[in-house]
């Protein structure tokens, strides 16, 4: 019964694993609609010839200059006129230099078209942590015209997979350093040629190159900055697109992870130079800024958490922003789409052009000015969680805290320009609003007065205003200390404060289409929002909302439908909390929330589970809007009364979700959306507040709604696989280590060695040993965080997700073990079947030639050299594997080790299967024949221990363990090692694929770290393949027990578990290699003691297994 329960537990874990895997794959393979507009261009790529001594070294790669235009040009003449601002594009993993075409083409169009027209919305700037009060920014404004064009260069890195191999990354860095120098030298050469020809220099010579990197190209840009051969001040601005900065997206190869750690460590030192006066050999990065742009939740290849600059670049030198919160973009996009998405490349092009000083024609030398340009051009006016440094009070709601940043901390911009003058279309322009809600449905040229003391009473102290009218040209807002007498929209009283500049832009959905002039359309989606806190309105009596007359909207046709809604409300009335149990249950039964008419315009929805972990579908259905009937017959009206008619009166709802990692996510026209945020909750590095998500809904108070929430398990499974794949990999190695621990412990206790599946079943037993194995690494990781003074992650979600990852690792391990075991049993049965038939056909005449060939082969195997090799197959395996792993590629060395494991497992299982068949046979003659020693040609490649056991064992009743059972135990132990080393080989598979791609480009030796760890893994596989070797692992008694191999495996499993928790699965090689080197040292010690006449094994009791 106990065994049945264990099998049921493992089967349940496997079922959970398959269910999550299938749902996740379905979610990840679904087509994604990102809303991006395609970018079009006429590209020409001008090759830049190599020059100087670096020409030979750089022959593998290339450098190109982009030119936009359909006309043919003379390359040499074009290079002679080179005088713009150099920008170098670095492609990412498997990328092409031609990917520069989208952003380069838009840069050319933007330079010719000039800066975009100002919208008078509130513009974001630097925060206090980023140096908002810096004296260099006093009076600094963005340029009103572009002084110089951008010259876009691109490096051709042959489409190599730099995300898979650290050595490729280093070679790309070497060439990028050369390309930077080559670009600057080309400008100097072009300038000299023009001077010789008498042409006047059009601008100053550039002293630095702007680097723009996509994916791994962004990391190469940062790696180039710390290269010892890079000229001083050659790079001062780096822009990265979907670049992993914290760690590799596929952190499997040890050297790749080590290279990331090295670069990030040097960057931290580089920024410390200005404050600590570090040694001169440390790169000075005090004037270098880095801006990282993420593609958002649709980027499956690089997670947002990896793209942040936390702990690498200080806030005074750079920032991170997601495309979902970028000004004029507001979209999430795939990993490659970020290169051609027109909304994003246009904004990036305008930003880079604004970096150029109109006086000098080169980028601003002041770091703070360049960083301010990025902040103003990329950030929206809606502050995200990074900008919220304080709250009004400890009891403030989330909506209050969010809008407190919006209303209380953002800087106020100057008033509207004086050149926008409205016409007086009516004698009586003033309206006095008596209700807490004010609505504007037309551009009527009227001013609406709202009494703050009267309408803001009874707790309704907050005011929110949403509109689709443009600030200044469409709507203006003022705060008055008393009733004014002026009919002008621009009061002359200095005590009157204009707050139009506090309107912040939000993305609006598609505008409604007017079918014919004069016909009614659906309400327009809002494009601006403003909120006033009680502190903002303190000392004022009236709030006025002035609407422009229809004929004037900056000389342009007015919008087809005008809309503005404002409301005084109590923030607490708009709070809705969705608990974790309710969200989980909503996956099976949706949860409904009813909103009656005259509800708060701003609703704060608090989700107790982060929507990055559990995406939730949100649906809003209008149930009423004060209109009784449409006037149509019942059979024609249908649901028109509650849907279409309400859309004619109420504006489309907007959802604003924000996350501490990725910032703002906006969902316009949110009638039906799957709300998700690009977060990384429940990780060891997650912030304490990342366990929850708050969503702000802007909903028209004139309509009643039914809000339906349903957790999307499909999307949740896909997000889970993306976020926690590294953790699952580390946990998988821990599972196998724990299984090997059970096997070695059984050997030491003179018990039958369990199979890998049986050991895994035993480790899942509750409460022991599952509780200590599953929870002790979590507690140790949290303890390490406390020692390092790091903030603790949300404990509940962190522990829950980590245990789920551990269970999934058990499920993946069980599936892999089942499949491999099935293949071994099928191969063994086939082998035994063919062998038995061969013995029956051996005497036939037609097989005489085969008998002659086998006899000849036996003579070859009887040679002295072959006898030595066959006598020590483990030595041959080790020599071949170490040679391949050290001089060719670590994956080949591990494949050699796997082949040796597979041969041993096959032979042991064949011996077990043959003996089982023999015991069930009734022929005594065949029984005697089975017990005869094997012929030489039958035992080639068999492990020496297997041969010794087969030739010396018997099936007598007095033997403590039969030969068949012994062979099965050997198979179980070697099978566990095979699974462990198979996963280690798969960790090098991406690097091996990249190596195969470059096999014709010249060979270089593997990195020393990879080769060393590979040798350690090989030594572990060779020396620990025999269970008896565990007797060598005997160390002095510590605390309560003697340290033996089972305890070493336990420590290795805990370390691997913690490596997965730290999103560094490549560190699992460290315990495997350490055990291998330790085994080698103990083996050498044993041989030395044996030569001295000592025997370490003599101190242990003899094992009862027959060998």
Coordinates of N, CA and C in Angstrom, one line a residue, residues 794-866:
X794 N 8.4 38.5 -1.5 CA 7.2 38.1 -0.9 C 7.2 36.6 -0.5
X795 N 7.2 36.3 0.8 CA 7.5 35.0 1.2 C 6.5 34.0 0.8
X796 N 5.2 34.3 0.8 CA 4.1 33.3 0.5 C 4.3 32.9 -1.0
X797 N 4.3 33.9 -1.9 CA 4.4 33.6 -3.3 C 5.7 32.9 -3.6
X798 N 6.8 33.4 -3.0 CA 8.1 32.9 -3.3 C 8.2 31.4 -2.9
X799 N 7.7 31.0 -1.7 CA 7.8 29.6 -1.3 C 6.9 28.8 -2.2
X800 N 5.7 29.3 -2.5 CA 4.7 28.5 -3.2 C 5.2 28.2 -4.6
X801 N 5.8 29.3 -5.3 CA 6.3 29.1 -6.7 C 7.5 28.2 -6.7
X802 N 8.4 28.3 -5.7 CA 9.6 27.5 -5.6 C 9.2 26.0 -5.4
X803 N 8.2 25.7 -4.6 CA 7.8 24.3 -4.4 C 7.2 23.8 -5.7
X804 N 6.4 24.6 -6.4 CA 5.9 24.1 -7.6 C 7.0 23.8 -8.6
X805 N 8.0 24.7 -8.7 CA 9.1 24.4 -9.6 C 9.8 23.1 -9.2
X806 N 10.0 22.9 -7.9 CA 10.6 21.6 -7.4 C 9.7 20.4 -7.8
X807 N 8.4 20.5 -7.7 CA 7.6 19.4 -8.1 C 7.6 19.2 -9.7
X808 N 7.6 20.3 -10.4 CA 7.8 20.2 -11.9 C 9.1 19.5 -12.2
X809 N 10.1 19.9 -11.5 CA 11.4 19.2 -11.8 C 11.4 17.7 -11.5
X810 N 10.6 17.3 -10.5 CA 10.4 15.9 -10.3 C 9.7 15.3 -11.4
X811 N 8.6 16.0 -11.9 CA 7.9 15.5 -13.0 C 8.7 15.3 -14.3
X812 N 9.5 16.4 -14.6 CA 10.3 16.3 -15.8 C 11.4 15.1 -15.6
X813 N 11.9 15.0 -14.4 CA 12.9 13.9 -14.2 C 12.2 12.6 -14.3
X814 N 11.0 12.4 -13.8 CA 10.3 11.1 -13.9 C 10.0 10.8 -15.4
X815 N 9.6 11.8 -16.2 CA 9.3 11.5 -17.6 C 10.6 11.1 -18.3
X816 N 11.7 11.8 -18.0 CA 13.0 11.5 -18.7 C 13.5 10.1 -18.3
X817 N 13.3 9.8 -17.0 CA 13.8 8.5 -16.5 C 12.9 7.4 -17.1
X818 N 11.6 7.6 -17.2 CA 10.7 6.6 -17.8 C 11.1 6.3 -19.3
X819 N 11.2 7.4 -20.0 CA 11.5 7.2 -21.4 C 12.9 6.5 -21.6
X820 N 13.9 7.0 -20.9 CA 15.2 6.4 -21.1 C 15.2 4.9 -20.6
X821 N 14.5 4.6 -19.5 CA 14.5 3.3 -19.0 C 13.7 2.4 -20.0
X822 N 12.7 2.9 -20.6 CA 11.9 2.1 -21.6 C 12.9 1.8 -22.8
X823 N 13.6 2.8 -23.3 CA 14.5 2.5 -24.4 C 15.6 1.5 -24.0
X824 N 16.1 1.6 -22.8 CA 17.1 0.6 -22.4 C 16.6 -0.8 -22.3
X825 N 15.4 -0.9 -21.8 CA 14.8 -2.3 -21.7 C 14.4 -2.8 -23.1
X826 N 13.9 -1.9 -24.0 CA 13.6 -2.4 -25.3 C 14.9 -2.8 -26.0
X827 N 16.0 -2.1 -25.9 CA 17.2 -2.5 -26.5 C 17.8 -3.8 -25.9
X828 N 17.7 -3.9 -24.6 CA 18.2 -5.2 -23.9 C 17.4 -6.4 -24.4
X829 N 16.1 -6.3 -24.4 CA 15.3 -7.4 -24.9 C 15.6 -7.8 -26.3
X830 N 15.7 -6.7 -27.2 CA 16.1 -7.0 -28.6 C 17.5 -7.7 -28.7
X831 N 18.4 -7.2 -27.9 CA 19.7 -7.8 -27.9 C 19.7 -9.2 -27.5
X832 N 19.0 -9.5 -26.4 CA 18.9 -10.9 -25.9 C 18.2 -11.8 -26.9
X833 N 17.2 -11.3 -27.5 CA 16.4 -12.1 -28.5 C 17.3 -12.4 -29.7
X834 N 18.1 -11.4 -30.2 CA 19.0 -11.7 -31.3 C 20.1 -12.6 -30.9
X835 N 20.6 -12.5 -29.7 CA 21.7 -13.3 -29.2 C 21.2 -14.8 -29.1
X836 N 20.0 -15.0 -28.6 CA 19.5 -16.4 -28.5 C 19.3 -17.0 -29.8
X837 N 18.8 -16.2 -30.8 CA 18.6 -16.8 -32.1 C 20.0 -17.0 -32.8
X838 N 20.9 -16.2 -32.5 CA 22.3 -16.3 -33.1 C 22.9 -17.7 -32.7
X839 N 22.7 -18.0 -31.4 CA 23.3 -19.3 -30.9 C 22.7 -20.5 -31.6
X840 N 21.4 -20.3 -32.0 CA 20.7 -21.4 -32.7 C 21.2 -21.5 -34.1
X841 N 21.5 -20.4 -34.7 CA 21.9 -20.4 -36.2 C 23.4 -20.5 -36.4
X842 N 24.2 -20.5 -35.3 CA 25.6 -20.4 -35.4 C 26.2 -21.6 -36.1
X843 N 25.6 -22.8 -36.0 CA 26.2 -24.0 -36.6 C 25.9 -24.1 -38.1
X844 N 25.0 -23.3 -38.6 CA 24.6 -23.4 -40.0 C 25.8 -23.0 -40.9
X845 N 25.8 -23.6 -42.1 CA 26.9 -23.4 -43.1 C 26.9 -21.9 -43.6
X846 N 25.7 -21.3 -43.7 CA 25.7 -20.0 -44.3 C 26.3 -18.9 -43.4
X847 N 26.6 -19.3 -42.1 CA 27.2 -18.3 -41.2 C 28.7 -18.6 -41.0
X848 N 29.3 -19.5 -41.9 CA 30.7 -19.8 -41.7 C 31.5 -18.6 -41.9
X849 N 31.2 -17.7 -42.8 CA 32.0 -16.5 -43.1 C 31.9 -15.6 -41.9
X850 N 30.8 -15.5 -41.2 CA 30.6 -14.6 -40.0 C 31.5 -15.2 -38.9
X851 N 31.5 -16.5 -38.8 CA 32.3 -17.1 -37.7 C 33.8 -16.8 -38.0
X852 N 34.2 -16.9 -39.2 CA 35.6 -16.6 -39.6 C 35.9 -15.1 -39.2
X853 N 35.0 -14.2 -39.5 CA 35.2 -12.8 -39.2 C 35.3 -12.6 -37.7
X854 N 34.4 -13.3 -36.9 CA 34.5 -13.1 -35.5 C 35.7 -13.6 -34.9
X855 N 36.2 -14.8 -35.5 CA 37.5 -15.3 -35.0 C 38.6 -14.4 -35.3
X856 N 38.6 -13.7 -36.5 CA 39.6 -12.7 -36.8 C 39.6 -11.6 -35.8
X857 N 38.3 -11.1 -35.5 CA 38.2 -10.0 -34.6 C 38.7 -10.4 -33.2
X858 N 38.5 -11.6 -32.8 CA 38.9 -12.1 -31.5 C 40.4 -12.0 -31.4
X859 N 41.1 -12.4 -32.6 CA 42.5 -12.3 -32.6 C 43.0 -10.8 -32.4
X860 N 42.3 -9.9 -33.0 CA 42.7 -8.5 -32.9 C 42.5 -8.0 -31.5
X861 N 41.4 -8.4 -30.8 CA 41.1 -8.0 -29.5 C 42.1 -8.7 -28.5
X862 N 42.8 -9.7 -28.9 CA 43.7 -10.4 -28.0 C 45.1 -9.8 -28.0
X863 N 45.3 -8.8 -28.9 CA 46.6 -8.1 -28.8 C 46.8 -7.4 -27.5
X864 N 48.1 -7.2 -27.1 CA 48.4 -6.7 -25.8 C 47.8 -5.3 -25.5
X865 N 47.9 -4.4 -26.6 CA 47.4 -3.1 -26.4 C 45.9 -3.1 -26.2
X866 N 45.2 -3.9 -27.0 CA 43.8 -4.0 -26.8 C 43.4 -4.6 -25.5

